[in-house]
Coordinates of C-alpha atoms and ligand atoms in Angstrom, one line a residue:
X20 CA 56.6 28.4 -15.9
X21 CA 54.4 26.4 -14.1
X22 CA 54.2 22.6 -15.0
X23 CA 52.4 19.6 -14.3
X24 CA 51.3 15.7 -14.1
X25 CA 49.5 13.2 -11.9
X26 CA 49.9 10.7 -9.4
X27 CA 47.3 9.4 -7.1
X28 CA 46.5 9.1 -3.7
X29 CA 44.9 6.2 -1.6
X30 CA 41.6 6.3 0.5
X31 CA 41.6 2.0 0.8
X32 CA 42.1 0.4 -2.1
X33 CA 40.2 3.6 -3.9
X34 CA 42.1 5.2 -6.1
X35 CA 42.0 9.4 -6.1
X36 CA 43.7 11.3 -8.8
X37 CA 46.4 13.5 -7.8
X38 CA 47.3 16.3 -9.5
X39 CA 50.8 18.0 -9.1
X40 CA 51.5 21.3 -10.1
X41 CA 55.0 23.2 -10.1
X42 CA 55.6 26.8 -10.6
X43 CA 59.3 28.4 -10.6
X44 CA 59.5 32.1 -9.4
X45 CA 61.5 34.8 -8.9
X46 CA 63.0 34.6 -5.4
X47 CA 64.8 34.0 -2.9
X48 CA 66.0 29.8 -3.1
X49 CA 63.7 28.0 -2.0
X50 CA 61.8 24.2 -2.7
X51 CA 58.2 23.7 -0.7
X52 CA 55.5 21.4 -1.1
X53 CA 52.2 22.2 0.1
X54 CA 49.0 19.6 0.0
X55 CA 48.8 17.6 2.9
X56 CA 51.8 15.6 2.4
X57 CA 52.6 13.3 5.1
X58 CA 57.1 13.4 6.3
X59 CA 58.2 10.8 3.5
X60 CA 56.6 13.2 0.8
X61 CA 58.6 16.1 3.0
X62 CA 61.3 14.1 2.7
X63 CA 60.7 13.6 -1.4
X64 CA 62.8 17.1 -1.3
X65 CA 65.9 15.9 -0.9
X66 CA 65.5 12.6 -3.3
X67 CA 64.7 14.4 -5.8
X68 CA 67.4 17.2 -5.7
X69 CA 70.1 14.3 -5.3
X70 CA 68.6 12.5 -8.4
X71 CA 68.6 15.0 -10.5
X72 CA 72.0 15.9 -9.2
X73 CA 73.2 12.4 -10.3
X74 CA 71.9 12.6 -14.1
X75 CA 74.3 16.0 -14.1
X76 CA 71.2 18.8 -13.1
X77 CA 71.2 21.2 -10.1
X78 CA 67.7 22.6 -8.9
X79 CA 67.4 26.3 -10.1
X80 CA 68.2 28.8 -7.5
X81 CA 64.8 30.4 -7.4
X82 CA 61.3 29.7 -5.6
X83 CA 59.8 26.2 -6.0
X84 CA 56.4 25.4 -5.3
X85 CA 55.0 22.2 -5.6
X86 CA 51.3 21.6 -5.0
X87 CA 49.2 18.4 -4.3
X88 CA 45.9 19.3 -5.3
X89 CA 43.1 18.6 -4.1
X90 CA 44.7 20.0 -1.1
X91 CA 42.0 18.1 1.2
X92 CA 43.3 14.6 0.7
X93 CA 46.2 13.5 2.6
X94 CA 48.8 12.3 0.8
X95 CA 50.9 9.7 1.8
X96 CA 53.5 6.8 0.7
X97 CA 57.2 7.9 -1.3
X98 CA 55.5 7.7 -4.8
X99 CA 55.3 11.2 -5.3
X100 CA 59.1 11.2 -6.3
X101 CA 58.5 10.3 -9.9
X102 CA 56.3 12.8 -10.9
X103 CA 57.4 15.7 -8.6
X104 CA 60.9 15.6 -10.4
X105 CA 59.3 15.0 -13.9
X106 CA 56.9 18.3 -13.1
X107 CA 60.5 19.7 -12.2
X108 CA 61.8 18.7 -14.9
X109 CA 59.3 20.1 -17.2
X110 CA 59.3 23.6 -15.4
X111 CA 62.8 23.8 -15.5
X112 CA 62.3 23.8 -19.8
X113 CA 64.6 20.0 -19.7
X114 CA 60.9 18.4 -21.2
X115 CA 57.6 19.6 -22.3
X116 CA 55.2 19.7 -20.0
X117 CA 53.0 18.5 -22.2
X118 CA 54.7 15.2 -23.1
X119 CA 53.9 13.7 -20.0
X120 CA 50.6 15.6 -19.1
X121 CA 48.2 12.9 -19.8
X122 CA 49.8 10.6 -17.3
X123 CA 49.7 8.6 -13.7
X124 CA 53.0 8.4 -12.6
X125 CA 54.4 6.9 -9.4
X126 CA 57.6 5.4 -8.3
X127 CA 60.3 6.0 -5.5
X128 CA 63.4 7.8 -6.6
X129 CA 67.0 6.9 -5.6
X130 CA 69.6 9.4 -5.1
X131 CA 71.5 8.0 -7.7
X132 CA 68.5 8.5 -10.3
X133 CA 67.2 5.3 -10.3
X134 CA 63.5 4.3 -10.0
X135 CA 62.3 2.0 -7.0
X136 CA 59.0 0.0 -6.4
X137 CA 56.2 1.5 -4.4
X138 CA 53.1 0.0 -3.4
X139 CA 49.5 0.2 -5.3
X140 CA 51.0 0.0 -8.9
X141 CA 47.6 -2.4 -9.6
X142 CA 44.9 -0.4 -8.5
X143 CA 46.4 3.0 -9.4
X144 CA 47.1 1.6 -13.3
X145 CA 43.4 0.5 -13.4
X146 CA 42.8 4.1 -12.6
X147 CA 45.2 5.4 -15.1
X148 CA 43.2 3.3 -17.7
X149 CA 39.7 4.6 -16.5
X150 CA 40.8 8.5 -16.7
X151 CA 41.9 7.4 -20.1
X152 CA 45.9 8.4 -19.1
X153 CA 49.4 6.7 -19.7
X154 CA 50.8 5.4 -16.9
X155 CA 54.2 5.3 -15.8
X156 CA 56.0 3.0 -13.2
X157 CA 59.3 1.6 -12.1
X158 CA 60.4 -0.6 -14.1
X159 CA 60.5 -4.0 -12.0
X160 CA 56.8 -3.2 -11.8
X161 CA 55.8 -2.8 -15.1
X162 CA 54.2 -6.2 -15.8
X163 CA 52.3 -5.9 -12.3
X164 CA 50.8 -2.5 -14.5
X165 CA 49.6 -4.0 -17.3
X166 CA 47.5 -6.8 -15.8
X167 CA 45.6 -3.4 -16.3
X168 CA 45.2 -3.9 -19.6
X169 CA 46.3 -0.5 -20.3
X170 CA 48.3 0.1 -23.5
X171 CA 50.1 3.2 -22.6
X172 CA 52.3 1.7 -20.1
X173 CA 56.5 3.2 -19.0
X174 CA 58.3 1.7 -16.9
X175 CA 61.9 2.9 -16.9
X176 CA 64.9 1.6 -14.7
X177 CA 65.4 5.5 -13.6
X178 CA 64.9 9.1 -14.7
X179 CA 67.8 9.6 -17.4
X180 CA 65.7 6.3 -19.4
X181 CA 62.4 8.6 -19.1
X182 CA 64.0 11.6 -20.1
X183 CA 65.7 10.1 -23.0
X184 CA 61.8 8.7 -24.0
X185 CA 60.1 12.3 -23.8
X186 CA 63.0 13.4 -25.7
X187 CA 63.0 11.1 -28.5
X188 CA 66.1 9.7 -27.9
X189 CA 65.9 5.8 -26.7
X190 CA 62.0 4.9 -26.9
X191 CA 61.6 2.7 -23.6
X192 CA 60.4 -0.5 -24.5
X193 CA 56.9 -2.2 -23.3
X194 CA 57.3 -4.2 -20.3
X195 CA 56.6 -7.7 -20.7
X196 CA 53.8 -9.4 -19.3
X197 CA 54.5 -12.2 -17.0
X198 CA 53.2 -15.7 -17.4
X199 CA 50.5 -16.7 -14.6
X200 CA 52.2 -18.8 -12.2
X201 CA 53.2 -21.8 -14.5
X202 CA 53.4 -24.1 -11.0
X203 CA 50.3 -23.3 -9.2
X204 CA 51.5 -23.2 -5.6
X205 CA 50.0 -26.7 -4.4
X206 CA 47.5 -26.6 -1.6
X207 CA 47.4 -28.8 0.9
X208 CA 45.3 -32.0 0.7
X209 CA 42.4 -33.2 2.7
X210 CA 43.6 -36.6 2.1
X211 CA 46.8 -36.0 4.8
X212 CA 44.1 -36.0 8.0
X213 CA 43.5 -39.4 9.2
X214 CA 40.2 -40.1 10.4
X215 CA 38.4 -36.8 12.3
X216 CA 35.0 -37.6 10.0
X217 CA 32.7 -35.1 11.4
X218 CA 34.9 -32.6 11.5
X219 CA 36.0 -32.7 8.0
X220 CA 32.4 -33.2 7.0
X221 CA 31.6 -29.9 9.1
X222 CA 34.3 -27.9 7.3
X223 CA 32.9 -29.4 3.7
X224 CA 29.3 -27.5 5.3
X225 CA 31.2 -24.6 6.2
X226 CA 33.2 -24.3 2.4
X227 CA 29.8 -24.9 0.8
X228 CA 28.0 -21.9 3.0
X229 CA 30.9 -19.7 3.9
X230 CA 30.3 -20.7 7.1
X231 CA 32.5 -19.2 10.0
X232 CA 33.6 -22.0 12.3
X233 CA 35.4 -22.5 15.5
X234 CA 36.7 -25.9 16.5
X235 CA 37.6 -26.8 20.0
X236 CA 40.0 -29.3 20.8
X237 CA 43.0 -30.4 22.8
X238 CA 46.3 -29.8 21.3
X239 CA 47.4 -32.1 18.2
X240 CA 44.1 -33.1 17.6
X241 CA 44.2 -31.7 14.1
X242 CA 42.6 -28.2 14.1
X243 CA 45.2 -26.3 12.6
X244 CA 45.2 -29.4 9.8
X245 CA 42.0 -29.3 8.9
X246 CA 42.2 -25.3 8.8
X247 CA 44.8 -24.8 6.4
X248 CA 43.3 -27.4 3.9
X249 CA 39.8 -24.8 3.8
X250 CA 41.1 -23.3 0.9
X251 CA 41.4 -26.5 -1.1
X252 CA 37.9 -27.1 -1.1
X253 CA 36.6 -23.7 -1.6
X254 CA 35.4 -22.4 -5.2
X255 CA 38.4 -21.4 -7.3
X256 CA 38.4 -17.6 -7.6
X257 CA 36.2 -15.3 -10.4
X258 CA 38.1 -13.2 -12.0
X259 CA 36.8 -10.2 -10.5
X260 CA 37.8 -11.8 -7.8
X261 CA 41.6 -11.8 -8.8
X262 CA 41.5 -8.4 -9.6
X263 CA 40.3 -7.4 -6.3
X264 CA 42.1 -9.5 -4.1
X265 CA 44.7 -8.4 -6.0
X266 CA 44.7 -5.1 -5.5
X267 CA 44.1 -5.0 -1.9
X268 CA 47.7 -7.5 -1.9
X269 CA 49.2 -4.3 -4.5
X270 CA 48.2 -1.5 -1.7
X271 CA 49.5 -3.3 1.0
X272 CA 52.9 -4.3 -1.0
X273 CA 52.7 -7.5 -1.0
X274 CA 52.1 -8.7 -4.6
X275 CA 55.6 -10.5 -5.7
X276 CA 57.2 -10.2 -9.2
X277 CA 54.0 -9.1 -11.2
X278 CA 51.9 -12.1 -10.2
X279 CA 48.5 -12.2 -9.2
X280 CA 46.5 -13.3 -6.2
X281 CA 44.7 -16.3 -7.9
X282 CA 44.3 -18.3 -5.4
X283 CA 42.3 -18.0 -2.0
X284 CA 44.3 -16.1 0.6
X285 CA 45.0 -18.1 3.9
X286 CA 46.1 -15.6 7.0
X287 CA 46.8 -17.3 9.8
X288 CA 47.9 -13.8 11.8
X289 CA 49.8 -14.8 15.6
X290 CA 47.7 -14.0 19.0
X291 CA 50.2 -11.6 19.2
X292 CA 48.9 -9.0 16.4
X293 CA 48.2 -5.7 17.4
X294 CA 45.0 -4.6 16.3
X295 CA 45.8 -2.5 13.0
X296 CA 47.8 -5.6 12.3
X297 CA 44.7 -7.2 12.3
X298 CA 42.4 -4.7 10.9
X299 CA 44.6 -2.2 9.3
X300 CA 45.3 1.6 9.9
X301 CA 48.1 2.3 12.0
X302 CA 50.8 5.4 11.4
X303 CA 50.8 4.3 7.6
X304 CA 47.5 2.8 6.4
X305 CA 47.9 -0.2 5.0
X306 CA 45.2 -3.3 4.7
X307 CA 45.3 -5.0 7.5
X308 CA 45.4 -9.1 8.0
X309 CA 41.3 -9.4 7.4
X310 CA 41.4 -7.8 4.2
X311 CA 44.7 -9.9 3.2
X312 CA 42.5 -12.5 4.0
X313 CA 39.5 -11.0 1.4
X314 CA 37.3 -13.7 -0.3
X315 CA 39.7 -16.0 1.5
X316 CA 40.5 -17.4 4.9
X317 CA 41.3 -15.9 8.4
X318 CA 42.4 -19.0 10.3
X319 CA 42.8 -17.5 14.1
X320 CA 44.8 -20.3 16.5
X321 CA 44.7 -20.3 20.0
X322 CA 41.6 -17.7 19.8
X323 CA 41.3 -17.0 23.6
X324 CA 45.0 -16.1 23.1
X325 CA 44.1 -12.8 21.2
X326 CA 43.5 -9.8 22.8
X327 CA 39.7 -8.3 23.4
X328 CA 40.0 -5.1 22.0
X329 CA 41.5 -7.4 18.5
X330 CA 38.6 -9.7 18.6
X331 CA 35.8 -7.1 19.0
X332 CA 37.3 -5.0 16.1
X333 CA 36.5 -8.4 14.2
X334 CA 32.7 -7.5 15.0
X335 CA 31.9 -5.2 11.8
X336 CA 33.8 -6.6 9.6
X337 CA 32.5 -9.4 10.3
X338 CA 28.9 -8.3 10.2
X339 CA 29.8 -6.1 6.9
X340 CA 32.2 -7.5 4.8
X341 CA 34.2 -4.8 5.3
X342 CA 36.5 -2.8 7.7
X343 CA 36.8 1.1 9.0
X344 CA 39.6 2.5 10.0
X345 CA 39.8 6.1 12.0
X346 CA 42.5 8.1 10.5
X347 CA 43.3 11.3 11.5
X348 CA 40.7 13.3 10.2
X349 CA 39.1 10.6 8.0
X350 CA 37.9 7.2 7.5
X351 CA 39.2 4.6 5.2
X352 CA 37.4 1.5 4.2
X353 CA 39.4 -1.9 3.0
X354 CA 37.3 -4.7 1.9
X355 CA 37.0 -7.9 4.8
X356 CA 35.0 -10.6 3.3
X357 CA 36.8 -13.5 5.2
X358 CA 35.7 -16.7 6.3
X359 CA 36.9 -17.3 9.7
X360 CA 38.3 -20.0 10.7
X361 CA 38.8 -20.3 14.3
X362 CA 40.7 -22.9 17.4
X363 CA 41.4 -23.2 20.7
X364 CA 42.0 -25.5 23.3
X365 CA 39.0 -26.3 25.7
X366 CA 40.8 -25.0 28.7
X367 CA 44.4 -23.4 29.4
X368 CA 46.7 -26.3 30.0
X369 CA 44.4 -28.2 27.1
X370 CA 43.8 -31.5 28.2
X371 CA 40.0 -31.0 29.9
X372 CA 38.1 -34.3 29.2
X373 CA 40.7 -35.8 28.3
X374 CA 41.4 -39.2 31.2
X375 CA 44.6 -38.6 33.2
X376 CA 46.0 -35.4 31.4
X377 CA 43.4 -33.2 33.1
X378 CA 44.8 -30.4 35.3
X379 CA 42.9 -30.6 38.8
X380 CA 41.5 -26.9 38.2
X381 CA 38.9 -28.6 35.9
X382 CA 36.5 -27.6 34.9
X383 CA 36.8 -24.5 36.5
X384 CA 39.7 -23.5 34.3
X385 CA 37.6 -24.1 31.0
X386 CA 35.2 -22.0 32.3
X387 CA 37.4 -19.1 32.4
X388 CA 39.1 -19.9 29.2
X389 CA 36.2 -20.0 27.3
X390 CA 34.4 -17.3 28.3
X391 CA 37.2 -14.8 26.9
X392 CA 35.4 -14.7 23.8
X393 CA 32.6 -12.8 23.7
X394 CA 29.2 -14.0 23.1
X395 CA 28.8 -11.5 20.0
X396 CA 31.9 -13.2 18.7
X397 CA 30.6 -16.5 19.1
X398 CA 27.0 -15.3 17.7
X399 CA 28.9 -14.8 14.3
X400 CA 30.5 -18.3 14.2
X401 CA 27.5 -20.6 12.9
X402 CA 30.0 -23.9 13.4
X403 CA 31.1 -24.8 16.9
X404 CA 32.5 -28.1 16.5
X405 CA 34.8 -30.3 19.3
X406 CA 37.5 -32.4 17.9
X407 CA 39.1 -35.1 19.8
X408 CA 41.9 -36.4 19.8
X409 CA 43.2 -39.7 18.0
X410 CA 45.2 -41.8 19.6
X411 CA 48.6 -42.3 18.0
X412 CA 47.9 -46.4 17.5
X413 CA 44.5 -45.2 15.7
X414 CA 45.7 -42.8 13.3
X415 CA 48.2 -45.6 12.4
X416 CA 45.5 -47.9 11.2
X417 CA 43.2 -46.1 9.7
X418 CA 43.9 -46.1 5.6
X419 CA 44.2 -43.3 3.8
X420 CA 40.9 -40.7 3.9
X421 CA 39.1 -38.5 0.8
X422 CA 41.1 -36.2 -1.2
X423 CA 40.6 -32.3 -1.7
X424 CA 39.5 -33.1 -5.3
X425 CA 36.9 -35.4 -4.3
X426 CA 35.3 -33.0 -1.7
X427 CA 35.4 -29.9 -4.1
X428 CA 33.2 -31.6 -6.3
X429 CA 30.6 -32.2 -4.2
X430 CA 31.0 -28.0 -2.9
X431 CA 30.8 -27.2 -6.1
X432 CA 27.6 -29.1 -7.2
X433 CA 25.9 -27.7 -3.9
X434 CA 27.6 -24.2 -5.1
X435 CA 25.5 -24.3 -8.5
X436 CA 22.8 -25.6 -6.4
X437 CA 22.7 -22.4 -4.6
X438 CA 23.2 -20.6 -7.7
X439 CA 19.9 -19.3 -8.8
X440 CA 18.8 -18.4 -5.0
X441 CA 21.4 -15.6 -5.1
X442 CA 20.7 -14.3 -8.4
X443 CA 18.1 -12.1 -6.9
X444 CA 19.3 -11.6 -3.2
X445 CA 22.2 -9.5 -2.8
X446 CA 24.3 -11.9 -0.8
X447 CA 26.2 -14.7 -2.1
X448 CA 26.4 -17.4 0.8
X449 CA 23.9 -18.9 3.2
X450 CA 26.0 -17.5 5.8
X451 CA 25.5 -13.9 4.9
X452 CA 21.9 -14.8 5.1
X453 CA 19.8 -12.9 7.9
X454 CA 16.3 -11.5 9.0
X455 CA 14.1 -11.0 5.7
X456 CA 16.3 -13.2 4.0
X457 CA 17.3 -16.1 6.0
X458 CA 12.8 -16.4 6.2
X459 CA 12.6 -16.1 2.2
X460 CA 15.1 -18.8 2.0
X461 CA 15.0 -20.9 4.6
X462 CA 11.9 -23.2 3.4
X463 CA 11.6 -25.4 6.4
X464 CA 9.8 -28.2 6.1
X465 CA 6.7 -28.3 9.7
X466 CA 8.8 -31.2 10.7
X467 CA 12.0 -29.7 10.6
X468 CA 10.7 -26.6 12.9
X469 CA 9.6 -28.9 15.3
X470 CA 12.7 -29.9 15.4
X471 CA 14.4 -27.0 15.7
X472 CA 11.7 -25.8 18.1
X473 CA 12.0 -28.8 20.5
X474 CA 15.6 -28.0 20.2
X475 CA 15.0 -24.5 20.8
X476 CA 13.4 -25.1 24.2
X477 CA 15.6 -27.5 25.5
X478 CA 19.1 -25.9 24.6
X479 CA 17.7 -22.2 25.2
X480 CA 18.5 -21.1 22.0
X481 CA 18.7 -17.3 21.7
X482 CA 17.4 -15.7 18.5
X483 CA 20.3 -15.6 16.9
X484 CA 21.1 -19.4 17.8
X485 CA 18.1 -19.9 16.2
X486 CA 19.4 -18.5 12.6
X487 CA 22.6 -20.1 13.2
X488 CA 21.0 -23.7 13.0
X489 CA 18.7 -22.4 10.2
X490 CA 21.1 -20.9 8.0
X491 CA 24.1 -24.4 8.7
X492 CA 20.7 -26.4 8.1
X493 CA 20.1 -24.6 4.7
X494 CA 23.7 -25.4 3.6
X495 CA 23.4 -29.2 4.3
X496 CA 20.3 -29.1 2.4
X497 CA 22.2 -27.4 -0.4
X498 CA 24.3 -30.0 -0.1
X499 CA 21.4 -33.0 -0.7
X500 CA 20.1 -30.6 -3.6
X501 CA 16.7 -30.4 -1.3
X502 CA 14.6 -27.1 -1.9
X503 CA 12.8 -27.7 1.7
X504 CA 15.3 -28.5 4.9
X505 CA 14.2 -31.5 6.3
X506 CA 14.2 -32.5 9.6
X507 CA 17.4 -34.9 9.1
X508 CA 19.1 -31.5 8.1
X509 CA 18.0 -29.6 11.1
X510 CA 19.5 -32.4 12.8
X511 CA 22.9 -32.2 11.7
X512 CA 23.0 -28.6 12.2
X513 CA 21.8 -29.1 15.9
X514 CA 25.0 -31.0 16.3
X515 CA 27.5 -28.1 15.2
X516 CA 26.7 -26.4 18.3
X517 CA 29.4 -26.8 21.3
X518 CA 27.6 -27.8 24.0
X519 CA 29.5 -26.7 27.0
X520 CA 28.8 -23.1 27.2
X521 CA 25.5 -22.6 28.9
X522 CA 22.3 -20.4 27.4
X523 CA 24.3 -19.8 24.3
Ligands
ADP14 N1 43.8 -36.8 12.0 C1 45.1 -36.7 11.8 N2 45.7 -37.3 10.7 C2 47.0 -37.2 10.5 N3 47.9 -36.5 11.3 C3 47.4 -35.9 12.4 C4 46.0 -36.0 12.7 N4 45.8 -35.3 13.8 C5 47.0 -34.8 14.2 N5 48.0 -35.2 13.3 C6 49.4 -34.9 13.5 O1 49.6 -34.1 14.6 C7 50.2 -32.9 14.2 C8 49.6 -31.7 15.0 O2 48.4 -31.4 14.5 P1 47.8 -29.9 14.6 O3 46.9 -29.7 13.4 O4 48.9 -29.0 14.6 O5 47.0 -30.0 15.9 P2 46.4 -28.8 16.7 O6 46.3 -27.6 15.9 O7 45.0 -29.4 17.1 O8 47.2 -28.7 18.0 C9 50.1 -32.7 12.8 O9 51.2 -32.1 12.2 C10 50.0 -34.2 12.3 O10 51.3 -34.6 12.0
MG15 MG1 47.4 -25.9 16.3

């Protein structure tokens, strides 16, 4: 008898419906899957027989085929379990095959019968609910599924609970929903950083424009501070927003106890991350740290630190908004839209410029330091800011600073500023502005290109310089409400350049 259901496979957080087929014949004993499964869904073999063994069934001796079709997409991940033993189950003449037809099912079996988590539950119930299919999921996971909305949701603790449902036995109940997060995780405050003005100002430009930025500094001056309080002055998230975010979190297996992503992701990966760490891919694809850090930020510390090859994968996605990774005979795309946040110290040892604590190979030594990053790298990062450090005496009298709230106010005014510009572009921040785009809306003012050609000529600005300061320029204009940039703005923006490194 030849039975069936479906499951699906990943290409990125797509979603590709899989459909699983088993036929029983005549034969000599055998149990084979074909489709381009990878070892764990070789391994589902032996799962399966041992959890079917547990609820009192043997596997009958005769020829088992299971097939993954389409037979062209690889397959991988241990969530095949579920529905290969319900399709067993079904062509053994235990259920009907057509009780569970018209459903996604995924989930990990134990070999005592019982029904563990996998990743993807979020996108792949979405799926379920778009083909118009039940869904069916283990049971811990069952309120992560219905942020779906679906309505035709099972989520049973193992297979003798779904048997019993298809049978009519013990209907499984609905999983419940779970409350959003009743404490918001709190963010940390802009209010905690004594004093650094400029920079804090410069990170208010770079949360109103999406603004990459890289601060330089020695160590304790604050970077990492100011860095991890980005997210508190960024727009809260859109729903479709969540969802997203969300899902990319679901694929890698990271979303905890049903919850949802609903607030912006901070990544602040080590310098020791291999590069599908960073970008994803590897042996078992999975998003790597830049699409954790979707819509959110990528805060990269010690950024000489990393290794080439990781910081020129950040190129594309960068440029894009999103990441491709090789697989073996494919390619798999993962949403990046980060903000990156980057620091480093201005030379190795960290103390150049600053009297007495200077090493004696300065400034030699910064020279070399810095010019580990690439100058395409650094053409992406439109704020290049130094901060200093305070003295200890300082930071003790100056009174307390500005809080997060207070700042996002003022991003969020210069957000709806912005609003209408976007409506018709297809880019949502000044910083994704470029070319044709960055000229229709830049609207600088004669004065302000004098500035910036002066500027221009003296610095040796490169092209690309050049939009930098346009598009930082356009931001703190946003920021004044000013449909022309003016030359004040231009001004500012000339001084989020780092000075140090020659001919930009
Ligand atoms: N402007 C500041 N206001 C308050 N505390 C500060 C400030 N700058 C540095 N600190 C203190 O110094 C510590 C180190 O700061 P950190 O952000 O880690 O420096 P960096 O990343 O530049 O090395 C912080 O944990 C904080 O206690
Ligand atoms: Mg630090």
């Amino acid at each position: 008898m030849l039975s069936a259901t479906h499951s699906v496979a990943f290409s990125g957080i797509d979603v590709i419906k899989v459909r699983i087929e088993i036929q029983i014949t005549k034969g000599l004993p055998s149990f084979s899957i074909v489709g381009l499964g990878d070892k764990a869904i070789a391994e589902s073999r032996e799962r399966v027989r041992s959890a079917l063994h547990a609820i009192g069934l043997s596997l009958p001796a005769n020829h088992i085929t299971v097939n993954l079709a389409p037979a062209d997409v690889v397959k991988e991940g241990t969530h095949y379990d579920l529905p290969i033993a319900l399709a067993l189950l079904g062509a053994m003449g235990v259920l009907e095959p057509e009780s569970f037809q018209n459903y996604i099912v995924m989930g990990e079996l134990g070999l005592d019968g019982s029904i563990r988590p996998v990743s993807g539950i979020l996108p792949a119930s979405v799926a379920a609910n778009q083909y118009e299919m039940g869904f069916i999921c283990p049971s811990i996971q069952g309120s992560e599924a219905l942020w779906s909305g679906n309505d035709t949701i099972l989520a049973p603790e193992n297979l003798l609970a779904l048997i019993n449902h298809f049978k009519g036995n013990q209907i499984l109940p609905a999983p419940e929903p779970v409350k959003p997060e009743s404490v918001q995780q709190t963010l940390l405050n802009m209010c905690d950083i004594k004093g650094q003005e400029s920079a804090k100002r410069a990170l208010e430009i770079a949360a109103v424009g999406g603004h990459n930025m890289l601060m330089v500094g020695p160590p304790g001056s604050g970077k990492s501070m100011l860095a991890a309080r980005l997210p508190s002055i960024m727009p809260p998230l859109r729903a479709e927003e969540i969802l997203e975010i969300s899902k990319i979190h679901s694929v890698a297996g990271m979303l905890k106890d049903g919850q949802l992503v609903t607030q912006r992701p901070f990544r602040a990966p080590h310098y020791n991350a291999s590069t599908p760490a960073m970008v994803g891919g590897g042996l078992k694809a999975k998003p790597g740290e830049i699409s954790l850090a979707h819509r959110g930020v990528l805060f990269l510390d010690e950024l000489p630190e990393f290794s080439r090859q990781t910081l020129e994968a950040l190129r594309q996605p960068l440029e894009t908004g999103e990441v491709s990774v090789a697989r073996a005979n494919s390619h798999i795309t993962y949403p990046a839209r980060f903000q990156l946040i980057a620091a480093m110290n201005p030379c190795r040892c960290g103390y150049l410029g600053v009297a007495g604590q200077e090493c004696s190979r300065a400034p030699k030594c910064a020279e070399e330091y810095q010019s580990r990053i690439s100058g395409p790298l650094l053409d992406r990062i439109d704020i290049q800011i130094e901060v200093p450090l305070i003295s200890p005496w300082k930071l003790g009298q100056i009174e307390a600073s500005e809080n997060s709230e207070t700042i996002l106010k003022r991003v969020l005014r210069a957000r709806s500023f912005q609003k209408d510009r976007f409506s018709n572009i297809p880019i949502h921040t000044n910083a994704e502005a470029d070319g044709v785009i960055l000229e229709q809306i830049a609207q600088l003012s004669q004065e302000a290109r004098d500035v910036l050609i002066h500027a221009a000529d003296l610095l040796h600005l490169s092209g690309r310089g050049f939009h930098r300061m346009i598009r930082v320029a356009r931001t703190i204009a946003d920021m004044e409400c000013s449909e022309q940039i003016l030359p004040h703005h231009m001004d500012e923006a000339l001084s989020y350049r780092k000075t140090y490194r020659k001919g930009e």
